[in-house]
């Protein structure tokens, strides 16, 4: 796996000093899609990993990472260890001990300096409180001995974990890993743990046996943006964005989420593709209010930032009998009931074929498309088989959401009309 380690082998230190290695956590299976966003927005080359992407960006352009929407956490890489041996076959106590000793081998200083620089950039140089924070009492940014003015950072460790299959499952919890690793930082560097009022969030990102340690640049994970009224199956905004990206939205496209829940998909589309028109609905009586609350929340933010308000037309409806004309929609983007928290596998057996047929009626022939997320692959295969005349499968992203194996299907409407 190509990652941060590769960059470290470059020997021109002066060039390296002008750049920084950034890693972003992403949904497993969507790395290539997230890389496209990153390459387009930051004009840099991206190396996809598993559940992560890596890129190098000039330090002076670091602020531009704030434009990314498909990624969850962004951090400056401290260390990238491809084979830390963390799977269920290993002894848990030994693993936790190795995590405790890991900080002794780390050089936090370069990443720490970039983190400080980034905070400064984001606040326009107003983070005076940061000026005296140093990695150790003997350090000062000017190299002078100002030991008495130096404050060591208060920190916390956030551990994010994922595994590809049951053989690579971890037998320890994220809390255990964070506590051990944090204990090691505390003992090695003398920094104080403060879970609430911390200066630095150290990220311990574990995918299978691969550990990346970094200093977080995002204050909180980006997946909860835009949503205040959550439902039981609210989709991550980052995933909603990825689905919209996969739909290749064009100027003037009419986009519809016929099973919108709290509206995470239409909100993301309306906000990030202001050139589109968004219609959404759900058959659950609380869904329209939930969506409206979330739209209002986004518009309040737009108001305070003097950016354009978003608009989502939002109704209560049955997605298998839409109050829309034939050929009215360019793109359907939807997160279907998985049949676990919402609906049932038995209901999906009927719902999915009816839905694909109704979407085929309303979707523009030839140019229309649908991007559909589900975990119920059997019901989807059956529904697709029944409407293969109307839809052509273009691509499937196999993804992992919180340990569940799901799929995002990209369907293209054929030219055959429905009578
Ligand atoms: C997985 S959830 C969607 C969650 C949504 N993306 C969000 O972020 O809140 C599926 C939704 O389908 C809705 N649903 C199920 N059957 C429906 C039908 N026949 N017509 C319209 N909505 C339906 C459920 O009420 C539920 O809100």
Short mmCIF file of C-alpha atoms and ligand atoms in Angstrom, two decimals:
data_model
loop_
_atom_site.label_atom_id
_atom_site.label_comp_id
_atom_site.label_asym_id
_atom_site.label_seq_id
_atom_site.Cartn_x
_atom_site.Cartn_y
_atom_site.Cartn_z
CA UNK A 1 0.00 0.00 0.00
CA UNK A 2 1.37 3.36 -0.94
CA UNK A 3 1.04 5.87 1.85
CA UNK A 4 2.80 8.49 3.87
CA UNK A 5 5.93 6.35 4.20
CA UNK A 6 6.68 6.75 0.50
CA UNK A 7 6.89 10.49 0.74
CA UNK A 8 9.31 10.32 3.60
CA UNK A 9 11.94 8.68 1.38
CA UNK A 10 12.33 11.92 -0.61
CA UNK A 11 15.67 13.42 0.29
CA UNK A 12 15.28 17.05 -0.64
CA UNK A 13 14.49 18.46 2.79
CA UNK A 14 14.03 22.00 1.58
CA UNK A 15 11.27 20.88 -0.81
CA UNK A 16 9.71 18.69 1.84
CA UNK A 17 9.55 21.63 4.22
CA UNK A 18 7.24 23.47 1.84
CA UNK A 19 4.76 20.63 1.59
CA UNK A 20 2.74 18.62 4.02
CA UNK A 21 1.41 15.08 3.95
CA UNK A 22 -2.29 14.98 4.66
CA UNK A 23 -4.44 11.94 5.21
CA UNK A 24 -8.24 11.91 5.15
CA UNK A 25 -10.49 9.14 6.42
CA UNK A 26 -13.20 8.15 3.94
CA UNK A 27 -15.87 5.46 3.57
CA UNK A 28 -14.27 2.11 2.68
CA UNK A 29 -15.02 1.46 -0.99
CA UNK A 30 -15.28 5.11 -1.98
CA UNK A 31 -11.60 5.96 -1.90
CA UNK A 32 -11.37 6.46 -5.69
CA UNK A 33 -14.41 8.75 -5.70
CA UNK A 34 -13.03 10.82 -2.81
CA UNK A 35 -9.70 11.01 -4.63
CA UNK A 36 -11.48 12.55 -7.63
CA UNK A 37 -12.96 15.31 -5.47
CA UNK A 38 -9.60 15.95 -3.89
CA UNK A 39 -7.75 16.06 -7.22
CA UNK A 40 -10.35 18.36 -8.74
CA UNK A 41 -10.53 20.78 -5.82
CA UNK A 42 -6.92 20.82 -4.71
CA UNK A 43 -5.17 20.07 -8.01
CA UNK A 44 -2.86 17.62 -6.31
CA UNK A 45 -2.19 13.96 -6.86
CA UNK A 46 -3.89 11.60 -4.45
CA UNK A 47 -2.98 8.11 -3.30
CA UNK A 48 -6.00 6.08 -2.25
CA UNK A 49 -5.50 3.68 0.68
CA UNK A 50 -8.11 1.54 2.39
CA UNK A 51 -10.63 3.78 4.15
CA UNK A 52 -8.23 6.68 3.59
CA UNK A 53 -6.74 8.87 0.94
CA UNK A 54 -3.35 10.58 1.10
CA UNK A 55 -2.17 13.71 -0.63
CA UNK A 56 0.64 16.21 -0.47
CA UNK A 57 -0.19 19.89 -0.63
CA UNK A 58 1.96 23.03 -0.43
CA UNK A 59 1.83 24.38 3.12
CA UNK A 60 0.72 27.81 1.97
CA UNK A 61 -2.37 26.25 0.32
CA UNK A 62 -3.31 24.13 3.32
CA UNK A 63 -6.42 26.16 4.00
CA UNK A 64 -7.98 24.84 0.77
CA UNK A 65 -8.59 21.45 2.39
CA UNK A 66 -11.66 23.06 3.97
CA UNK A 67 -13.41 22.75 0.59
CA UNK A 68 -13.45 18.96 0.72
CA UNK A 69 -16.85 17.38 1.35
CA UNK A 70 -16.41 13.65 0.79
CA UNK A 71 -13.90 13.13 3.60
CA UNK A 72 -14.62 12.63 7.30
CA UNK A 73 -11.46 13.59 9.19
CA UNK A 74 -8.41 15.37 7.85
CA UNK A 75 -5.10 15.10 9.61
CA UNK A 76 -1.38 15.74 9.21
CA UNK A 77 0.39 12.42 9.12
CA UNK A 78 2.78 11.72 11.99
CA UNK A 79 3.39 8.04 11.25
CA UNK A 80 2.00 5.42 8.91
CA UNK A 81 2.48 1.80 9.93
CA UNK A 82 1.18 -0.68 7.38
CA UNK A 83 1.44 -3.86 9.46
CA UNK A 84 0.91 -3.29 13.17
CA UNK A 85 -0.66 -6.76 13.70
CA UNK A 86 -3.91 -5.92 15.42
CA UNK A 87 -6.25 -8.66 14.34
CA UNK A 88 -8.32 -10.90 16.54
CA UNK A 89 -5.62 -13.62 16.41
CA UNK A 90 -3.19 -11.41 18.37
CA UNK A 91 -3.12 -11.17 22.16
CA UNK A 92 -5.16 -8.13 23.23
CA UNK A 93 -2.97 -7.21 26.21
CA UNK A 94 0.12 -7.29 23.99
CA UNK A 95 -1.57 -5.11 21.38
CA UNK A 96 -2.56 -2.54 24.00
CA UNK A 97 1.00 -2.54 25.39
CA UNK A 98 2.39 -1.92 21.91
CA UNK A 99 -0.05 0.97 21.48
CA UNK A 100 1.11 2.37 24.82
CA UNK A 101 4.77 2.30 23.70
CA UNK A 102 4.07 3.61 20.19
CA UNK A 103 4.45 7.34 21.11
CA UNK A 104 8.09 6.68 22.13
CA UNK A 105 8.92 6.02 18.46
CA UNK A 106 7.05 9.01 17.05
CA UNK A 107 8.41 12.33 15.91
CA UNK A 108 5.46 14.64 16.51
CA UNK A 109 7.30 17.89 15.84
CA UNK A 110 6.86 18.33 12.03
CA UNK A 111 3.14 17.54 12.17
CA UNK A 112 2.74 19.69 15.26
CA UNK A 113 4.25 22.71 13.47
CA UNK A 114 1.93 22.22 10.49
CA UNK A 115 -1.08 21.94 12.81
CA UNK A 116 -0.13 25.26 14.43
CA UNK A 117 0.33 26.89 11.06
CA UNK A 118 -3.06 25.60 9.89
CA UNK A 119 -4.88 26.88 12.98
CA UNK A 120 -3.25 30.22 12.43
CA UNK A 121 -4.28 30.29 8.75
CA UNK A 122 -7.88 29.42 9.61
CA UNK A 123 -8.22 32.14 12.20
CA UNK A 124 -6.29 34.80 10.28
CA UNK A 125 -3.48 34.80 12.84
CA UNK A 126 -5.77 35.30 15.81
CA UNK A 127 -4.85 32.16 17.71
CA UNK A 128 -2.61 33.98 20.19
CA UNK A 129 -3.21 31.25 22.74
CA UNK A 130 -1.33 28.87 20.45
CA UNK A 131 1.83 30.92 20.40
CA UNK A 132 3.12 29.53 23.65
CA UNK A 133 2.07 25.95 23.08
CA UNK A 134 5.05 23.81 22.25
CA UNK A 135 5.66 20.14 21.91
CA UNK A 136 8.12 20.15 24.83
CA UNK A 137 9.36 22.67 27.37
CA UNK A 138 12.75 22.92 25.61
CA UNK A 139 11.20 23.93 22.26
CA UNK A 140 10.31 27.37 21.08
CA UNK A 141 9.37 28.39 17.57
CA UNK A 142 12.17 30.97 17.47
CA UNK A 143 14.75 28.58 18.84
CA UNK A 144 15.32 30.90 21.79
CA UNK A 145 15.17 29.69 25.31
CA UNK A 146 11.79 30.92 26.49
CA UNK A 147 11.12 27.88 28.64
CA UNK A 148 9.12 29.80 31.19
CA UNK A 149 6.63 30.95 28.51
CA UNK A 150 6.08 27.51 26.97
CA UNK A 151 2.86 25.65 27.64
CA UNK A 152 2.50 21.98 26.81
CA UNK A 153 -0.67 21.09 24.90
CA UNK A 154 -3.75 19.57 26.44
CA UNK A 155 -4.76 16.71 24.21
CA UNK A 156 -7.16 13.89 23.57
CA UNK A 157 -6.88 10.81 21.37
CA UNK A 158 -9.66 9.90 18.95
CA UNK A 159 -9.50 6.34 17.71
CA UNK A 160 -11.41 5.49 14.50
CA UNK A 161 -11.46 1.84 13.45
CA UNK A 162 -12.70 -0.36 10.66
CA UNK A 163 -12.05 -3.86 9.35
CA UNK A 164 -12.57 -5.48 5.96
CA UNK A 165 -13.64 -8.94 7.11
CA UNK A 166 -14.07 -11.08 10.23
CA UNK A 167 -10.43 -12.37 10.12
CA UNK A 168 -9.24 -8.80 10.42
CA UNK A 169 -11.65 -7.88 13.22
CA UNK A 170 -10.14 -6.23 16.31
CA UNK A 171 -10.63 -7.76 19.75
CA UNK A 172 -10.17 -4.39 21.51
CA UNK A 173 -12.45 -1.36 21.55
CA UNK A 174 -11.64 2.08 20.18
CA UNK A 175 -11.85 3.44 23.73
CA UNK A 176 -9.25 0.92 24.96
CA UNK A 177 -6.89 1.75 22.09
CA UNK A 178 -7.31 5.51 22.61
CA UNK A 179 -6.76 5.22 26.38
CA UNK A 180 -3.57 3.15 26.05
CA UNK A 181 -2.10 5.25 23.26
CA UNK A 182 -3.07 8.45 25.12
CA UNK A 183 -1.42 7.11 28.28
CA UNK A 184 1.75 6.62 26.25
CA UNK A 185 1.66 10.20 24.96
CA UNK A 186 1.08 11.50 28.44
CA UNK A 187 4.06 9.58 29.83
CA UNK A 188 6.37 10.25 26.87
CA UNK A 189 5.68 13.94 26.29
CA UNK A 190 4.19 15.05 29.60
CA UNK A 191 1.10 16.44 27.84
CA UNK A 192 -2.13 16.54 29.84
CA UNK A 193 -5.21 14.62 28.76
CA UNK A 194 -8.30 16.82 28.52
CA UNK A 195 -11.22 15.19 26.73
CA UNK A 196 -13.34 18.36 26.68
CA UNK A 197 -11.08 21.37 26.49
CA UNK A 198 -8.16 20.06 24.45
CA UNK A 199 -5.77 21.95 22.16
CA UNK A 200 -4.81 18.95 20.06
CA UNK A 201 -6.80 15.97 18.89
CA UNK A 202 -4.46 13.10 18.05
CA UNK A 203 -6.04 10.72 15.61
CA UNK A 204 -5.35 7.01 15.81
CA UNK A 205 -6.90 5.60 12.67
CA UNK A 206 -6.91 1.82 12.38
CA UNK A 207 -8.08 -0.09 9.31
CA UNK A 208 -7.41 -3.84 9.56
CA UNK A 209 -3.72 -4.01 10.60
CA UNK A 210 -2.85 -0.59 9.24
CA UNK A 211 -2.35 2.24 11.75
CA UNK A 212 -2.01 5.90 10.90
CA UNK A 213 -1.25 8.43 13.62
CA UNK A 214 -1.96 12.05 12.86
CA UNK A 215 -2.83 15.41 14.29
CA UNK A 216 -6.37 16.31 13.44
CA UNK A 217 -7.06 19.42 11.38
CA UNK A 218 -10.84 19.02 11.43
CA UNK A 219 -12.40 20.07 14.72
CA UNK A 220 -15.13 17.48 14.44
CA UNK A 221 -15.84 14.84 11.88
CA UNK A 222 -17.36 16.37 8.75
CA UNK A 223 -20.06 13.73 8.38
CA UNK A 224 -22.56 15.40 10.72
CA UNK A 225 -22.66 18.77 8.96
CA UNK A 226 -26.03 20.20 7.89
CA UNK A 227 -28.18 17.97 10.10
CA UNK A 228 -29.81 18.93 13.42
CA UNK A 229 -32.97 16.83 13.36
CA UNK A 230 -31.73 13.25 13.15
CA UNK A 231 -33.81 10.19 12.36
CA UNK A 232 -33.00 6.55 13.11
CA UNK A 233 -31.32 6.08 9.71
CA UNK A 234 -29.87 9.51 8.95
CA UNK A 235 -27.22 9.17 6.28
CA UNK A 236 -23.78 10.70 6.79
CA UNK A 237 -23.48 13.96 4.85
CA UNK A 238 -20.11 12.79 3.52
CA UNK A 239 -21.75 9.70 2.02
CA UNK A 240 -24.63 11.77 0.63
CA UNK A 241 -22.02 13.98 -1.04
CA UNK A 242 -20.23 10.95 -2.54
CA UNK A 243 -23.51 9.66 -4.01
CA UNK A 244 -24.17 13.04 -5.59
CA UNK A 245 -20.62 13.13 -6.93
CA UNK A 246 -21.14 9.70 -8.50
CA UNK A 247 -24.32 11.01 -10.18
CA UNK A 248 -22.29 13.53 -12.21
CA UNK A 249 -24.81 16.32 -11.70
CA UNK A 250 -25.07 18.84 -14.54
CA UNK A 251 -26.26 22.43 -14.49
CA UNK A 252 -30.07 22.59 -14.36
CA UNK A 253 -30.54 18.93 -13.38
CA UNK A 254 -33.73 18.13 -11.48
CA UNK A 255 -32.73 15.76 -8.67
CA UNK A 256 -35.14 13.68 -6.62
CA UNK A 257 -34.72 11.62 -3.45
CA UNK A 258 -38.04 9.72 -3.21
CA UNK A 259 -37.20 8.20 0.22
CA UNK A 260 -35.45 11.18 1.75
CA UNK A 261 -35.92 10.65 5.52
CA UNK A 262 -34.43 13.78 7.12
CA UNK A 263 -33.17 15.09 3.78
CA UNK A 264 -29.43 14.54 4.02
CA UNK A 265 -29.13 13.79 0.27
CA UNK A 266 -31.22 16.68 -1.17
CA UNK A 267 -29.63 19.11 1.29
CA UNK A 268 -26.14 18.09 0.23
CA UNK A 269 -27.13 18.38 -3.45
CA UNK A 270 -28.77 21.78 -3.02
CA UNK A 271 -25.83 23.13 -1.06
CA UNK A 272 -22.94 21.76 -3.11
CA UNK A 273 -24.61 21.89 -6.55
CA UNK A 274 -26.49 25.21 -6.42
CA UNK A 275 -27.12 24.81 -10.15
CA UNK A 276 -29.54 21.92 -9.46
CA UNK A 277 -33.23 21.72 -8.45
CA UNK A 278 -34.13 19.40 -5.62
CA UNK A 279 -37.35 17.54 -4.89
CA UNK A 280 -37.67 15.13 -1.98
CA UNK A 281 -40.30 13.08 -0.19
CA UNK A 282 -40.91 10.23 2.21
CA UNK A 283 -43.99 8.31 3.33
CA UNK A 284 -43.23 8.72 7.04
CA UNK A 285 -45.33 11.51 8.55
CA UNK A 286 -42.44 13.03 10.53
CA UNK A 287 -40.02 13.12 7.57
CA UNK A 288 -41.15 16.40 5.91
CA UNK A 289 -40.77 18.33 9.19
CA UNK A 290 -37.41 16.69 9.84
CA UNK A 291 -36.20 17.68 6.37
CA UNK A 292 -37.51 21.22 6.76
CA UNK A 293 -35.76 21.61 10.14
CA UNK A 294 -32.50 20.57 8.52
CA UNK A 295 -33.01 22.87 5.52
CA UNK A 296 -33.77 25.77 7.92
CA UNK A 297 -30.63 25.01 9.89
CA UNK A 298 -28.49 25.13 6.74
CA UNK A 299 -30.16 28.36 5.66
CA UNK A 300 -29.41 29.96 9.02
CA UNK A 301 -25.76 29.11 8.46
CA UNK A 302 -25.95 30.47 4.90
CA UNK A 303 -27.48 33.66 6.25
CA UNK A 304 -24.71 34.24 8.78
CA UNK A 305 -22.05 33.51 6.15
CA UNK A 306 -23.91 35.62 3.53
CA UNK A 307 -23.98 32.69 1.11
CA UNK A 308 -26.89 31.63 -1.11
CA UNK A 309 -29.88 29.99 0.62
CA UNK A 310 -30.81 26.46 -0.40
CA UNK A 311 -34.22 25.26 -1.59
CA UNK A 312 -35.62 21.72 -1.31
CA UNK A 313 -39.23 20.95 -2.31
CA UNK A 314 -40.30 18.47 0.28
CA UNK A 315 -43.49 16.36 0.42
CA UNK A 316 -45.04 13.34 2.10
CA UNK A 317 -45.59 10.73 -0.62
CA UNK A 318 -45.42 7.09 -1.55
CA UNK A 319 -42.27 6.57 -3.60
CA UNK A 320 -43.93 3.79 -5.59
CA UNK A 321 -46.60 6.21 -6.83
CA UNK A 322 -44.97 9.60 -7.27
CA UNK A 323 -47.04 12.74 -7.96
CA UNK A 324 -44.66 13.62 -10.80
CA UNK A 325 -44.97 13.67 -14.57
CA UNK A 326 -43.23 11.23 -16.90
CA UNK A 327 -39.70 12.40 -17.82
CA UNK A 328 -39.70 14.98 -15.01
CA UNK A 329 -36.49 13.94 -13.23
CA UNK A 330 -32.87 13.88 -14.41
CA UNK A 331 -31.32 12.13 -11.43
CA UNK A 332 -32.64 9.98 -8.60
CA UNK A 333 -30.34 9.73 -5.61
CA UNK A 334 -31.59 7.70 -2.68
CA UNK A 335 -30.66 5.66 0.34
CA UNK A 336 -33.16 2.77 0.38
CA UNK A 337 -34.47 1.02 3.52
CA UNK A 338 -31.92 -1.70 4.34
CA UNK A 339 -34.64 -3.80 5.95
CA UNK A 340 -32.95 -3.68 9.36
CA UNK A 341 -33.56 -0.44 11.28
CA UNK A 342 -36.05 0.62 8.65
CA UNK A 343 -38.61 -1.57 6.86
CA UNK A 344 -37.96 -5.30 6.49
CA UNK A 345 -36.29 -7.58 3.96
CA UNK A 346 -39.73 -9.00 3.19
CA UNK A 347 -41.14 -5.55 2.40
CA UNK A 348 -38.08 -4.76 0.27
CA UNK A 349 -38.94 -7.74 -1.92
CA UNK A 350 -42.00 -5.79 -3.08
CA UNK A 351 -40.79 -2.21 -2.53
CA UNK A 352 -37.61 -2.35 -4.64
CA UNK A 353 -39.19 -3.61 -7.92
CA UNK A 354 -42.10 -1.16 -7.57
CA UNK A 355 -39.67 1.63 -6.89
CA UNK A 356 -37.40 0.92 -9.86
CA UNK A 357 -40.44 0.79 -12.11
CA UNK A 358 -41.88 4.05 -10.82
CA UNK A 359 -38.51 5.78 -11.03
CA UNK A 360 -38.18 4.53 -14.62
CA UNK A 361 -41.53 6.15 -15.43
CA UNK A 362 -40.56 9.52 -13.97
CA UNK A 363 -36.89 9.57 -15.04
CA UNK A 364 -35.82 11.06 -18.36
CA UNK A 365 -35.17 8.31 -20.89
CA UNK A 366 -31.61 7.92 -22.19
CA UNK A 367 -29.93 10.67 -20.11
CA UNK A 368 -31.60 9.98 -16.76
CA UNK A 369 -29.77 8.11 -14.01
CA UNK A 370 -30.20 6.75 -10.52
CA UNK A 371 -27.71 6.37 -7.69
CA UNK A 372 -29.08 4.00 -5.08
CA UNK A 373 -27.58 2.84 -1.80
CA UNK A 374 -28.67 -0.37 -0.09
CA UNK A 375 -27.43 -3.26 1.93
CA UNK A 376 -30.21 -5.54 0.64
CA UNK A 377 -28.36 -6.74 -2.44
CA UNK A 378 -30.71 -9.68 -3.06
CA UNK A 379 -33.79 -7.46 -3.27
CA UNK A 380 -31.90 -5.08 -5.52
CA UNK A 381 -30.73 -7.87 -7.84
CA UNK A 382 -34.30 -9.12 -8.17
CA UNK A 383 -35.71 -5.63 -8.77
CA UNK A 384 -33.03 -4.91 -11.37
CA UNK A 385 -33.77 -8.18 -13.12
CA UNK A 386 -37.41 -7.16 -13.41
CA UNK A 387 -36.71 -3.72 -14.85
CA UNK A 388 -33.61 -4.40 -16.90
CA UNK A 389 -35.45 -3.04 -19.93
CA UNK A 390 -35.50 0.40 -18.31
CA UNK A 391 -32.24 0.54 -16.39
CA UNK A 392 -28.66 -0.36 -17.31
CA UNK A 393 -26.22 -0.97 -14.47
CA UNK A 394 -23.18 1.23 -15.09
CA UNK A 395 -21.14 0.65 -11.95
CA UNK A 396 -21.38 -0.68 -8.39
CA UNK A 397 -19.38 0.67 -5.46
CA UNK A 398 -19.08 -1.99 -2.73
CA UNK A 399 -18.83 -0.09 0.50
CA UNK A 400 -18.60 -0.69 4.23
CA UNK A 401 -20.81 1.43 6.49
CA UNK A 402 -20.21 0.82 10.19
CA UNK A 403 -19.28 -2.81 9.55
CA UNK A 404 -22.21 -3.42 7.14
CA UNK A 405 -21.41 -4.44 3.58
CA UNK A 406 -23.54 -2.27 1.32
CA UNK A 407 -23.55 -1.19 -2.30
CA UNK A 408 -24.10 1.99 -4.26
CA UNK A 409 -25.59 1.21 -7.68
CA UNK A 410 -25.19 3.60 -10.60
CA UNK A 411 -28.02 3.00 -13.05
CA UNK A 412 -28.55 4.63 -16.43
CA UNK A 413 -32.08 5.01 -17.80
CA UNK A 414 -32.40 3.23 -21.17
CA UNK A 415 -34.26 4.80 -24.09
CA UNK A 416 -37.24 2.46 -23.75
CA UNK A 417 -40.37 4.36 -22.64
CA UNK A 418 -42.88 2.96 -20.14
CA UNK A 419 -46.45 2.77 -21.37
C1 LIG B 1 -32.70 4.55 4.81
S1 LIG B 1 -33.98 5.65 5.13
C2 LIG B 1 -33.48 7.13 4.36
C3 LIG B 1 -32.67 7.99 5.29
C4 LIG B 1 -32.31 9.32 4.71
N1 LIG B 1 -31.34 9.21 3.63
C5 LIG B 1 -31.78 10.25 5.79
O1 LIG B 1 -30.59 10.61 5.77
O2 LIG B 1 -32.54 10.59 6.70
C6 LIG B 1 -35.26 5.08 4.08
C7 LIG B 1 -36.51 5.91 4.11
O3 LIG B 1 -37.46 5.31 3.21
C8 LIG B 1 -38.73 5.68 3.67
N2 LIG B 1 -39.70 4.83 2.95
C9 LIG B 1 -39.91 3.50 3.05
N3 LIG B 1 -40.88 3.10 2.18
C10 LIG B 1 -41.29 4.22 1.52
C11 LIG B 1 -42.23 4.46 0.49
N4 LIG B 1 -42.99 3.49 -0.03
N5 LIG B 1 -42.38 5.73 0.06
C12 LIG B 1 -41.64 6.74 0.57
N6 LIG B 1 -40.73 6.56 1.54
C13 LIG B 1 -40.54 5.32 2.01
C14 LIG B 1 -38.64 5.49 5.16
O4 LIG B 1 -39.63 6.21 5.85
C15 LIG B 1 -37.22 5.99 5.45
O5 LIG B 1 -37.24 7.33 5.85
#
